[in-house]
XYZ file of C-alpha atoms in Angstrom:
692
model
C -74.936 30.705 -78.030
C -74.351 34.029 -76.198
C -75.397 37.179 -78.032
C -71.831 38.499 -78.241
C -70.995 35.589 -80.558
C -73.504 36.625 -83.219
C -71.194 39.020 -85.049
C -68.047 36.972 -84.376
C -69.429 33.617 -85.518
C -67.026 31.985 -87.960
C -68.018 31.030 -91.471
C -65.350 28.634 -92.786
C -66.407 26.997 -96.022
C -65.028 25.239 -99.072
C -66.226 25.628 -102.635
C -64.655 24.361 -105.878
C -61.416 23.408 -104.138
C -61.040 26.740 -102.337
C -61.527 27.697 -98.684
C -62.615 31.025 -97.221
C -62.581 32.230 -93.617
C -65.232 34.792 -92.763
C -67.425 35.986 -89.930
C -71.084 36.908 -89.759
C -70.234 40.519 -90.588
C -67.593 39.960 -93.304
C -67.435 36.851 -95.528
C -63.738 36.715 -96.457
C -60.995 38.053 -94.200
C -57.920 36.371 -95.749
C -58.898 35.903 -99.384
C -59.834 32.598 -101.047
C -57.386 29.798 -100.278
C -56.346 27.134 -102.735
C -56.184 23.717 -101.048
C -52.802 22.506 -102.306
C -51.977 19.221 -100.561
C -51.114 16.452 -103.060
C -52.421 12.911 -103.314
C -51.119 11.498 -100.022
C -52.359 14.239 -97.702
C -55.929 14.919 -96.589
C -57.405 18.210 -95.421
C -60.335 18.399 -93.013
C -62.367 21.008 -91.160
C -63.687 20.445 -87.633
C -66.206 22.989 -86.344
C -65.695 22.928 -82.565
C -68.203 25.696 -81.878
C -69.525 28.881 -83.426
C -66.249 30.747 -82.923
C -63.729 27.876 -83.074
C -62.766 25.881 -86.160
C -59.874 23.421 -86.517
C -58.069 22.940 -89.841
C -56.127 19.672 -90.184
C -53.576 18.193 -92.541
C -52.926 14.446 -92.311
C -50.559 12.199 -94.247
C -52.284 9.038 -95.506
C -48.954 7.408 -96.366
C -45.307 8.281 -95.886
C -44.582 11.421 -97.903
C -41.908 14.064 -98.299
C -42.800 17.728 -97.869
C -39.330 18.889 -98.844
C -39.199 21.957 -101.027
C -36.359 23.395 -103.038
C -37.384 26.749 -101.564
C -36.450 25.683 -98.047
C -38.092 26.063 -94.669
C -40.597 28.829 -95.512
C -41.688 27.254 -98.825
C -44.797 25.204 -98.049
C -45.413 22.113 -100.225
C -48.680 20.941 -98.616
C -51.185 23.450 -97.251
C -53.557 26.342 -97.945
C -52.643 29.376 -100.054
C -54.716 32.462 -99.210
C -54.856 35.240 -101.816
C -55.831 38.556 -100.180
C -55.769 40.325 -103.558
C -58.930 38.438 -104.554
C -61.040 39.993 -101.799
C -63.357 42.840 -102.665
C -64.373 45.828 -100.571
C -66.814 44.735 -97.900
C -65.486 41.162 -97.808
C -63.269 42.174 -94.883
C -63.362 44.998 -92.314
C -62.259 48.431 -93.498
C -58.927 49.392 -91.950
C -58.113 45.764 -91.123
C -54.749 45.301 -89.414
C -52.657 42.149 -89.210
C -50.457 41.339 -86.211
C -48.207 38.407 -85.383
C -44.821 37.154 -84.241
C -42.088 36.514 -86.801
C -40.138 33.246 -86.643
C -37.190 34.950 -84.985
C -35.431 34.815 -81.692
C -37.815 36.216 -79.049
C -40.744 36.131 -81.517
C -40.475 39.621 -83.012
C -43.901 41.363 -82.952
C -44.763 42.470 -86.470
C -47.713 43.913 -88.360
C -49.177 44.562 -91.795
C -51.967 46.641 -93.297
C -55.210 45.313 -94.768
C -53.422 44.159 -97.937
C -51.632 41.569 -95.722
C -48.425 41.818 -97.739
C -46.381 44.622 -96.156
C -44.900 42.934 -93.125
C -41.957 44.265 -91.162
C -39.565 41.299 -91.206
C -36.011 40.677 -90.097
C -34.414 39.555 -93.376
C -32.039 37.056 -91.775
C -34.939 34.949 -90.401
C -37.753 33.133 -92.252
C -40.774 35.047 -93.534
C -42.979 33.055 -91.173
C -45.466 34.686 -88.788
C -47.379 32.796 -86.100
C -49.609 33.119 -84.290
C -51.313 35.552 -86.657
C -54.234 37.872 -85.901
C -56.423 39.892 -88.219
C -58.046 42.718 -86.270
C -61.015 44.894 -87.157
C -60.039 48.274 -85.646
C -63.601 48.717 -84.391
C -64.752 45.129 -83.978
C -63.881 41.421 -83.978
C -60.563 39.691 -84.504
C -59.580 36.331 -85.983
C -56.585 34.326 -84.739
C -54.674 31.548 -86.482
C -52.527 29.462 -84.120
C -51.246 25.846 -84.080
C -52.448 23.473 -81.374
C -50.023 20.622 -82.121
C -46.965 19.814 -84.287
C -45.569 23.206 -83.346
C -42.225 22.910 -85.122
C -43.669 21.357 -88.287
C -46.298 23.877 -89.388
C -45.784 27.462 -90.495
C -47.669 30.474 -91.809
C -45.574 32.195 -94.462
C -46.100 35.827 -95.450
C -44.762 37.735 -98.457
C -41.319 39.302 -98.322
C -40.885 42.764 -99.897
C -39.250 41.232 -102.983
C -41.570 38.235 -103.329
C -43.673 37.942 -106.484
C -46.110 35.626 -104.695
C -48.156 37.847 -102.347
C -50.190 35.051 -100.756
C -50.352 33.869 -97.143
C -49.641 30.150 -96.870
C -50.300 27.703 -94.034
C -48.949 24.176 -94.034
C -45.922 21.987 -93.419
C -42.560 23.695 -93.679
C -40.379 22.867 -96.656
C -37.513 21.118 -94.847
C -39.525 18.007 -93.942
C -38.012 14.984 -95.679
C -40.003 12.214 -94.061
C -43.587 12.687 -92.956
C -44.892 9.341 -91.665
C -48.327 8.018 -92.458
C -50.836 9.325 -89.949
C -48.887 12.488 -89.111
C -51.334 15.304 -88.361
C -51.025 19.015 -87.785
C -53.859 21.210 -86.556
C -54.396 24.945 -86.904
C -57.001 26.655 -84.714
C -59.104 29.430 -86.251
C -60.653 31.505 -83.461
C -62.869 34.582 -83.609
C -63.944 37.025 -80.937
C -64.000 40.626 -79.822
C -60.675 40.598 -77.928
C -57.293 39.673 -79.471
C -55.919 38.699 -76.063
C -58.998 36.683 -75.157
C -58.441 34.699 -78.363
C -54.924 33.927 -77.154
C -56.312 32.723 -73.830
C -58.841 30.503 -75.606
C -56.073 29.085 -77.774
C -53.929 28.228 -74.745
C -56.893 26.478 -73.100
C -56.878 24.074 -76.073
C -53.333 22.940 -75.273
C -52.351 20.240 -72.812
C -50.072 22.375 -70.661
C -47.851 20.380 -68.320
C -47.826 21.251 -64.611
C -45.320 24.056 -64.237
C -43.265 25.240 -61.278
C -44.116 28.730 -60.017
C -41.631 31.424 -60.955
C -40.255 31.605 -57.402
C -39.484 27.867 -57.380
C -35.813 28.663 -58.053
C -33.409 31.305 -56.783
C -33.500 33.080 -60.151
C -37.206 33.743 -59.736
C -37.177 34.401 -55.998
C -34.569 37.104 -55.654
C -32.634 39.734 -57.588
C -29.850 38.087 -59.604
C -26.539 39.298 -61.029
C -25.925 38.784 -64.775
C -22.968 38.707 -67.134
C -25.075 38.572 -70.307
C -24.773 40.782 -73.404
C -25.493 44.301 -72.154
C -24.030 43.693 -68.700
C -20.875 45.376 -67.458
C -18.872 42.142 -67.455
C -19.911 40.326 -70.613
C -16.516 39.200 -71.965
C -14.948 41.863 -69.775
C -13.198 42.140 -66.425
C -12.573 45.069 -64.108
C -8.822 45.558 -64.547
C -6.591 44.480 -62.924
C -8.979 41.860 -61.504
C -9.357 38.354 -62.893
C -12.771 37.044 -63.948
C -13.325 35.454 -60.553
C -12.196 38.560 -58.682
C -14.395 40.752 -60.857
C -17.506 38.708 -60.136
C -16.672 38.490 -56.444
C -16.356 42.247 -56.159
C -19.372 42.994 -58.374
C -21.687 40.931 -56.169
C -20.103 42.312 -53.004
C -20.475 45.885 -54.269
C -24.177 45.390 -54.945
C -24.610 43.958 -51.468
C -22.758 46.906 -49.947
C -25.275 49.164 -51.705
C -28.034 47.289 -49.831
C -29.042 45.300 -52.926
C -29.019 41.587 -51.996
C -28.049 39.202 -54.821
C -29.623 35.746 -54.813
C -27.846 34.053 -57.727
C -25.192 34.603 -60.410
C -25.542 34.062 -64.162
C -22.515 32.957 -66.170
C -22.925 33.676 -69.865
C -21.309 32.233 -73.007
C -17.893 33.663 -72.120
C -17.146 30.824 -69.657
C -16.805 28.035 -72.273
C -14.907 27.815 -75.593
C -16.555 28.346 -79.010
C -15.360 27.641 -82.501
C -14.590 31.366 -82.636
C -14.021 32.321 -79.023
C -14.440 35.999 -78.286
C -11.513 37.472 -76.338
C -11.963 39.361 -73.093
C -11.635 43.119 -72.582
C -12.074 44.231 -76.178
C -14.037 47.252 -77.355
C -15.605 45.202 -80.155
C -19.353 44.829 -79.466
C -20.587 41.778 -81.342
C -22.314 38.512 -80.520
C -20.239 35.705 -82.055
C -22.694 33.210 -83.590
C -20.258 30.303 -83.743
C -21.138 27.095 -81.913
C -19.652 25.747 -78.704
C -16.619 23.478 -78.713
C -17.051 22.171 -75.187
C -19.354 23.068 -72.321
C -16.591 23.426 -69.776
C -14.717 26.336 -68.154
C -12.209 28.032 -70.440
C -8.683 27.217 -69.327
C -7.419 30.708 -70.154
C -9.788 32.496 -67.752
C -10.928 29.780 -65.316
C -7.886 27.504 -64.947
C -9.228 26.039 -61.717
C -12.747 25.428 -62.991
C -16.009 26.644 -61.508
C -15.327 26.071 -57.834
C -13.459 29.366 -57.294
C -16.379 31.367 -58.727
C -18.903 29.620 -56.493
C -16.657 30.183 -53.499
C -16.121 33.825 -54.455
C -19.867 34.502 -54.328
C -20.375 32.613 -51.056
C -22.017 29.554 -52.565
C -24.869 31.356 -54.302
C -26.707 29.258 -56.908
C -25.483 29.642 -60.480
C -27.387 30.103 -63.736
C -25.328 28.835 -66.664
C -25.663 29.653 -70.349
C -25.546 27.099 -73.174
C -25.647 27.596 -76.942
C -25.737 25.578 -80.174
C -23.001 23.072 -81.052
C -20.173 23.560 -83.550
C -19.526 20.678 -85.932
C -15.821 21.121 -85.076
C -16.472 20.116 -81.468
C -15.057 16.786 -80.226
C -18.501 16.279 -78.673
C -19.727 15.401 -82.174
C -17.594 12.260 -81.979
C -18.771 11.490 -78.456
C -22.512 11.871 -79.086
C -24.616 10.966 -82.128
C -25.360 14.174 -83.998
C -26.846 15.634 -87.148
C -24.295 17.837 -88.909
C -25.148 20.688 -91.267
C -22.978 23.540 -92.569
C -21.120 24.936 -89.514
C -23.296 23.431 -86.781
C -24.249 20.089 -85.304
C -27.077 18.980 -83.040
C -27.350 15.884 -80.825
C -29.894 13.251 -81.843
C -30.492 12.119 -78.259
C -30.814 13.487 -74.742
C -27.536 11.952 -73.507
C -25.659 15.075 -74.662
C -27.691 17.304 -72.328
C -27.635 14.739 -69.541
C -23.857 15.055 -69.582
C -24.100 18.851 -69.450
C -26.619 18.850 -66.615
C -24.501 16.421 -64.597
C -21.627 18.883 -64.914
C -23.980 21.713 -63.989
C -25.113 19.915 -60.843
C -21.511 19.494 -59.727
C -20.919 23.243 -60.239
C -23.881 24.330 -58.081
C -26.162 25.296 -60.974
C -29.846 25.709 -60.151
C -31.097 26.995 -63.530
C -29.825 25.929 -66.950
C -30.303 28.692 -69.536
C -30.481 27.368 -73.085
C -29.799 30.254 -75.454
C -29.751 30.405 -79.267
C -32.722 28.036 -79.565
C -33.508 29.620 -82.935
C -30.027 28.797 -84.199
C -30.260 25.202 -83.003
C -33.432 24.580 -84.992
C -32.760 26.670 -88.096
C -29.051 25.915 -88.123
C -29.187 22.116 -88.412
C -31.504 20.702 -91.038
C -31.490 17.225 -89.507
C -33.470 18.618 -86.590
C -36.134 19.829 -89.034
C -36.167 16.891 -91.458
C -38.741 14.714 -89.671
C -41.726 15.487 -87.433
C -41.213 15.254 -83.695
C -37.459 15.731 -83.591
C -37.590 19.243 -82.145
C -40.166 18.194 -79.573
C -38.027 15.196 -78.564
C -34.974 17.469 -78.230
C -36.720 19.862 -75.861
C -38.609 17.236 -73.891
C -35.323 15.353 -73.449
C -33.739 18.407 -71.836
C -36.828 18.881 -69.695
C -36.756 15.287 -68.388
C -33.037 15.501 -67.681
C -33.513 18.746 -65.768
C -36.402 17.287 -63.748
C -34.297 14.253 -62.838
C -31.674 16.613 -61.422
C -34.133 19.039 -59.742
C -32.980 21.804 -62.057
C -35.082 24.469 -63.756
C -34.721 25.810 -67.279
C -34.753 29.225 -68.893
C -35.361 29.488 -72.650
C -33.621 32.250 -74.589
C -33.755 33.268 -78.265
C -36.854 31.101 -78.627
C -38.938 31.104 -81.800
C -42.747 31.129 -81.565
C -42.666 27.337 -82.033
C -40.370 27.067 -79.001
C -42.830 29.167 -76.989
C -45.667 26.837 -78.014
C -43.687 23.684 -77.189
C -43.188 24.802 -73.578
C -46.722 23.492 -73.113
C -45.106 20.063 -72.581
C -42.074 21.304 -70.615
C -42.624 21.479 -66.879
C -39.108 22.632 -65.936
C -39.110 25.839 -68.010
C -39.956 28.593 -65.544
C -38.834 31.708 -67.430
C -38.308 32.809 -71.017
C -36.735 35.857 -72.639
C -39.364 37.893 -74.483
C -37.421 40.705 -76.160
C -34.131 41.383 -77.880
C -30.884 42.061 -76.049
C -30.746 45.206 -73.917
C -28.742 47.909 -75.667
C -28.135 45.849 -78.808
C -29.312 46.536 -82.384
C -32.530 48.437 -81.539
C -33.474 51.223 -79.164
C -35.127 50.941 -75.748
C -38.649 51.910 -76.862
C -38.661 49.176 -79.502
C -37.575 46.676 -76.844
C -40.210 47.813 -74.321
C -42.919 47.219 -76.912
C -41.376 43.903 -77.996
C -41.365 42.810 -74.365
C -44.972 43.765 -73.624
C -46.305 42.207 -76.827
C -44.487 38.899 -76.473
C -45.354 38.740 -72.774
C -48.981 38.194 -73.793
C -47.895 34.897 -75.362
C -45.710 33.891 -72.394
C -48.486 34.832 -69.970
C -51.097 32.435 -71.355
C -48.500 29.639 -71.307
C -47.753 30.165 -67.611
C -44.197 31.380 -68.228
C -42.396 34.201 -66.441
C -40.981 36.614 -69.037
C -37.413 37.797 -68.498
C -36.820 41.419 -69.473
C -33.053 40.863 -69.838
C -30.197 42.292 -67.835
C -30.185 46.020 -67.071
C -27.874 48.516 -65.399
C -29.315 50.603 -62.594
C -27.260 53.634 -63.614
C -28.456 53.516 -67.213
C -30.515 56.403 -68.585
C -33.552 54.129 -68.630
C -32.650 52.124 -65.522
C -35.876 53.002 -63.711
C -38.175 51.725 -66.468
C -36.030 48.627 -66.996
C -36.338 47.827 -63.287
C -40.081 48.523 -63.381
C -40.718 46.215 -66.334
C -38.507 43.540 -64.801
C -40.541 43.555 -61.596
C -43.883 43.674 -63.411
C -42.830 40.726 -65.592
C -43.195 38.498 -62.470
C -39.942 37.014 -63.649
C -36.245 37.363 -62.974
C -34.819 40.765 -62.123
C -31.307 40.677 -63.578
C -28.748 43.303 -62.601
C -25.583 43.894 -64.645
C -23.915 46.865 -62.939
C -20.233 47.597 -62.933
C -18.512 47.498 -59.562
C -19.563 50.435 -57.403
C -22.267 51.770 -59.745
C -25.390 50.106 -58.337
C -28.132 52.611 -57.533
C -30.311 51.177 -54.764
C -32.999 53.776 -55.502
C -33.490 52.061 -58.868
C -33.179 48.412 -57.802
C -34.881 48.269 -54.385
C -38.368 49.146 -55.710
C -38.301 45.672 -57.312
C -37.858 43.740 -54.066
C -37.913 43.486 -50.300
C -34.840 44.268 -48.237
C -33.783 40.605 -48.424
C -33.883 40.677 -52.240
C -37.204 38.825 -52.569
C -38.871 40.056 -55.758
C -42.253 41.749 -55.230
C -44.335 40.869 -58.269
C -47.904 41.009 -59.551
C -49.814 37.782 -60.098
C -49.464 37.833 -63.892
C -46.863 39.363 -66.229
C -47.466 42.773 -67.709
C -48.700 42.488 -71.302
C -49.910 44.751 -74.100
C -53.683 45.315 -74.191
C -56.073 44.661 -77.071
C -55.787 48.151 -78.558
C -52.082 47.578 -79.225
C -52.797 44.512 -81.350
C -55.131 46.594 -83.501
C -52.572 49.384 -83.903
C -48.883 48.529 -83.480
C -47.311 50.900 -80.957
C -43.940 50.973 -82.737
C -45.183 51.300 -86.302
C -47.918 53.833 -85.516
C -48.056 56.966 -83.311
C -50.214 55.428 -80.586
C -49.385 54.724 -76.944
C -48.090 51.359 -75.872
C -50.482 50.346 -73.083
C -49.864 47.254 -70.966
C -51.429 45.872 -67.808
C -50.948 43.299 -65.070
C -52.867 42.566 -61.915
C -52.776 41.144 -58.408
C -55.813 39.417 -56.946
C -56.607 39.467 -53.251
C -59.713 38.354 -51.385
C -60.893 41.982 -51.388
C -60.621 42.417 -55.162
C -58.304 42.934 -58.104
C -55.565 45.558 -58.215
C -54.568 46.496 -61.773
C -51.318 48.166 -62.806
C -51.136 50.112 -66.046
C -47.955 50.982 -67.929
C -48.078 53.419 -70.844
C -45.164 54.584 -73.018
C -44.279 56.328 -76.260
C -42.491 53.632 -78.244
C -43.258 55.049 -81.688
C -40.342 54.680 -84.098
C -40.934 58.203 -85.422
C -39.150 59.779 -82.431
C -41.848 62.406 -81.914
C -44.503 63.233 -79.302
C -47.732 61.249 -79.429
C -51.126 61.466 -77.799
C -53.899 58.950 -77.328
C -56.090 57.117 -74.873
C -55.209 54.553 -72.232
C -57.806 51.960 -73.229
C -57.659 48.693 -71.284
C -60.629 47.139 -73.052
C -61.747 43.939 -71.286
C -58.884 44.327 -68.788
C -60.607 47.331 -67.206
C -61.628 46.476 -63.589
C -65.234 45.424 -63.069
C -65.616 47.576 -59.950
C -65.154 51.230 -58.959
C -61.484 52.133 -58.593
C -59.169 54.879 -57.490
C -56.222 55.505 -59.814
C -52.878 56.403 -58.259
C -50.165 57.802 -60.499
C -47.202 55.987 -58.973
C -44.760 58.539 -60.376
C -46.476 61.810 -59.387
C -48.733 60.701 -56.533
C -51.825 62.169 -58.202
C -55.126 60.429 -57.402
C -58.129 60.329 -59.755
C -61.433 58.445 -60.045
C -61.594 57.216 -63.673
C -64.591 55.234 -64.920
C -62.697 53.847 -67.925
C -59.522 55.040 -69.678
C -57.823 58.420 -69.761
C -55.962 60.584 -72.257
C -52.170 60.834 -72.415
C -49.616 62.961 -74.237
C -46.084 61.577 -74.238
C -42.721 62.794 -75.468
C -40.374 60.216 -77.046
C -39.557 57.422 -74.570
C -41.776 59.043 -71.911
C -43.898 56.721 -69.774
C -46.492 56.544 -67.013
C -47.361 53.970 -64.366
C -50.711 53.796 -62.550
C -52.286 51.563 -59.919
C -56.061 51.014 -60.095
C -57.176 50.064 -56.582
C -60.699 48.747 -55.927
C -62.890 50.746 -53.550
C -64.132 48.494 -50.748
C -66.532 50.020 -48.193
C -65.231 53.464 -49.075
C -61.544 52.465 -48.728
C -58.866 51.831 -51.347
C -55.492 50.302 -50.431
C -52.465 51.453 -52.434
C -50.047 49.250 -50.506
C -46.305 49.895 -50.308
C -45.956 52.564 -52.977
C -42.174 52.540 -52.673
C -42.333 49.287 -54.666
C -43.160 48.787 -58.336
C -45.782 46.162 -57.403
C -47.239 47.850 -54.294
C -49.732 45.098 -53.398
C -47.665 42.143 -54.633
C -48.018 39.092 -52.395
C -44.364 39.178 -51.375
C -45.245 42.444 -49.600
C -48.965 42.041 -48.782
C -49.649 38.326 -48.577
C -53.371 39.026 -48.356
C -55.936 41.824 -48.310
C -59.153 40.479 -46.832
C -62.601 42.019 -46.535
C -64.475 41.605 -43.261
C -64.754 44.049 -40.398
C -62.805 46.574 -42.469
C -59.861 45.590 -44.649
C -57.199 43.348 -43.094
C -53.672 43.411 -44.571
C -50.913 40.895 -43.792
C -47.584 42.694 -44.256
C -44.441 40.687 -45.080
C -40.788 41.639 -44.631
C -39.367 40.728 -41.253
C -37.654 43.688 -39.625
C -38.444 46.135 -42.442
C -40.175 49.428 -41.820
C -43.035 49.428 -44.306
C -45.331 52.338 -45.079
C -48.784 51.380 -46.345
C -50.843 54.024 -48.121
C -54.395 54.348 -49.337
C -57.458 56.457 -50.056
C -60.816 56.714 -48.291
C -64.031 58.672 -48.526
C -64.087 58.962 -44.730
C -61.683 59.298 -41.803
C -60.194 55.851 -41.236
C -59.065 54.110 -38.069
C -56.534 51.310 -37.835
C -55.236 48.538 -35.626
C -51.882 46.792 -35.893
C -51.848 43.283 -34.456
C -55.100 44.187 -32.708
C -53.816 47.398 -31.073
C -55.210 50.799 -32.077
C -52.677 53.056 -33.805
C -52.675 56.563 -35.197
C -53.205 56.970 -38.939
C -51.675 59.838 -40.849
C -54.370 61.562 -42.908
C -54.412 64.405 -45.433
C -57.561 65.124 -47.422
C -58.688 61.719 -48.711
C -55.274 60.030 -48.321
C -54.087 57.933 -45.398
C -50.866 56.117 -44.461
C -49.223 54.330 -41.582
C -45.829 52.749 -41.009
C -45.463 49.289 -39.519
C -42.874 46.567 -39.140
C -42.997 43.697 -41.587
C -44.684 40.621 -40.169
C -47.635 42.509 -38.702
C -51.354 42.554 -39.479
C -53.175 45.820 -40.187
C -56.920 46.355 -40.134
C -58.281 49.544 -41.713
C -61.853 50.673 -41.053
């Protein structure tokens, strides 16, 4: 076993009906756990290796796990009691981190007592995956590897008398068949993010389309979601169709090409249908009545909208079902309180057939959290939630349609492992709704780490280019690798904000992997504590790895902060030149650097590898300067050879060198602009540059 495993080796043991999870350095991180499973359930421990242990629950006959306490009240599982630890049993200053069972997987944290979690009170007190992090050393991760919608980790609420952490089957399971098994991975290591990567490698992840498989991922899109200019609103005196026609045309006239159009929940009727053009700013939670164009605003159906935007592909929104809908009589459904949910895939097959006839390329399923938590029949037996989502996935594949998940719980994130048509997923709350921008930036970067290991493109949500924070919203959208969704009012698009995300034809220029919070942020939560939010992404070329670093003050205290940009294991393994992409300053860091940031202030750096005394910064007018949609390759040979994309565009490529460089373009010598240790040259897209 490698030396680095010696202090992170797990020690999971049982004694007198209790289980403890420790490491070589500390014997009990969570507190002793009572094994509370009943007569018809077995518990087992499988030691996969020194730093990986699997905990399993299995029903030996048909049983009910239903609890009077509901979903978060575990009947069969392990009950950890942190109050029974003593000093030295666990690392001093221990921090807990995880994602609450909410829409978009709210990142949350607790101190070493493990009982002071920040929780949204209208969602279950369930947190998974869940890390415990030694601020100066190892971390331990708990994460499910199967039965994603059936197992939970509950944490104490502020008013709860029971202060224990509990893992097991959720309390809404009526029928658990004999042989049903759920498995929780316990992983230890020095890096919280590396633990997440190891966890994902244990899953059987279905082949997934690349993010640019559909128009939504390939090019800038126009959105009518919550936070957009035309969410339940028109531009008077225009109709809905005229508004969307002119909004897309106005963006195009500002030199911002639009590749697709998203139609949100406003286009179909709900049990409580929100009217248009009202100043009221709420998200009606009521279920849909029919997934068809509203007669009051789209009397001629979808065809006029598609025609108005010159046949661009559509992205269409769908939400949970109202029990008042006539669809409940047409399709077999579970009914509970105000909602219903189909028991089979035929319901979605009908919807996707309609979508195909409308010119839809991506089907966005929103309110996933409300579907699952809103209808108990979907939760009452193992496998129902998986069957629901895999049914949509098969139907979409049959119709060559992709899927976007929205308002997903952590379990929905996990289940995408079996869903090959899901290309993108929302990873933070709605733009401009409920919480401030800094909170959302942190939410996005934290949850992106989960999406990233699952091969999903995170969607930052719609933004307006004229907004106070339009530049950072555009930056994070581009660095997500995912959709870049514009929601500007007619005539307000600022090309200086949008065009850094894409080429002149609207093709998104992205890094290879989504930007995600680094290890240090899991050890100290960048909203709850006055520390910088630091996130990274990278692009790999033949000549090396280019790393981009985003840093922001997202602290809820609304005050200046200072700290260190510490990338941990994400720091490049070669010498680099750091370019501040906002100021143009160049430095030669050997590891991190110090920052001081006012509220909502942020920085953005590119770490470029030095190859034979040369560093390429790429097209610094773009947020991802060396993204493969701009530089398809950077190859090392006789100098550095760059293949520049963007037919007809004038592209300036910049870099650094410790000597005077020469260059050829398509084999012909050209002049290089030089100043001190900086160089640049301007070429036409479609050419090949060699720098020596």
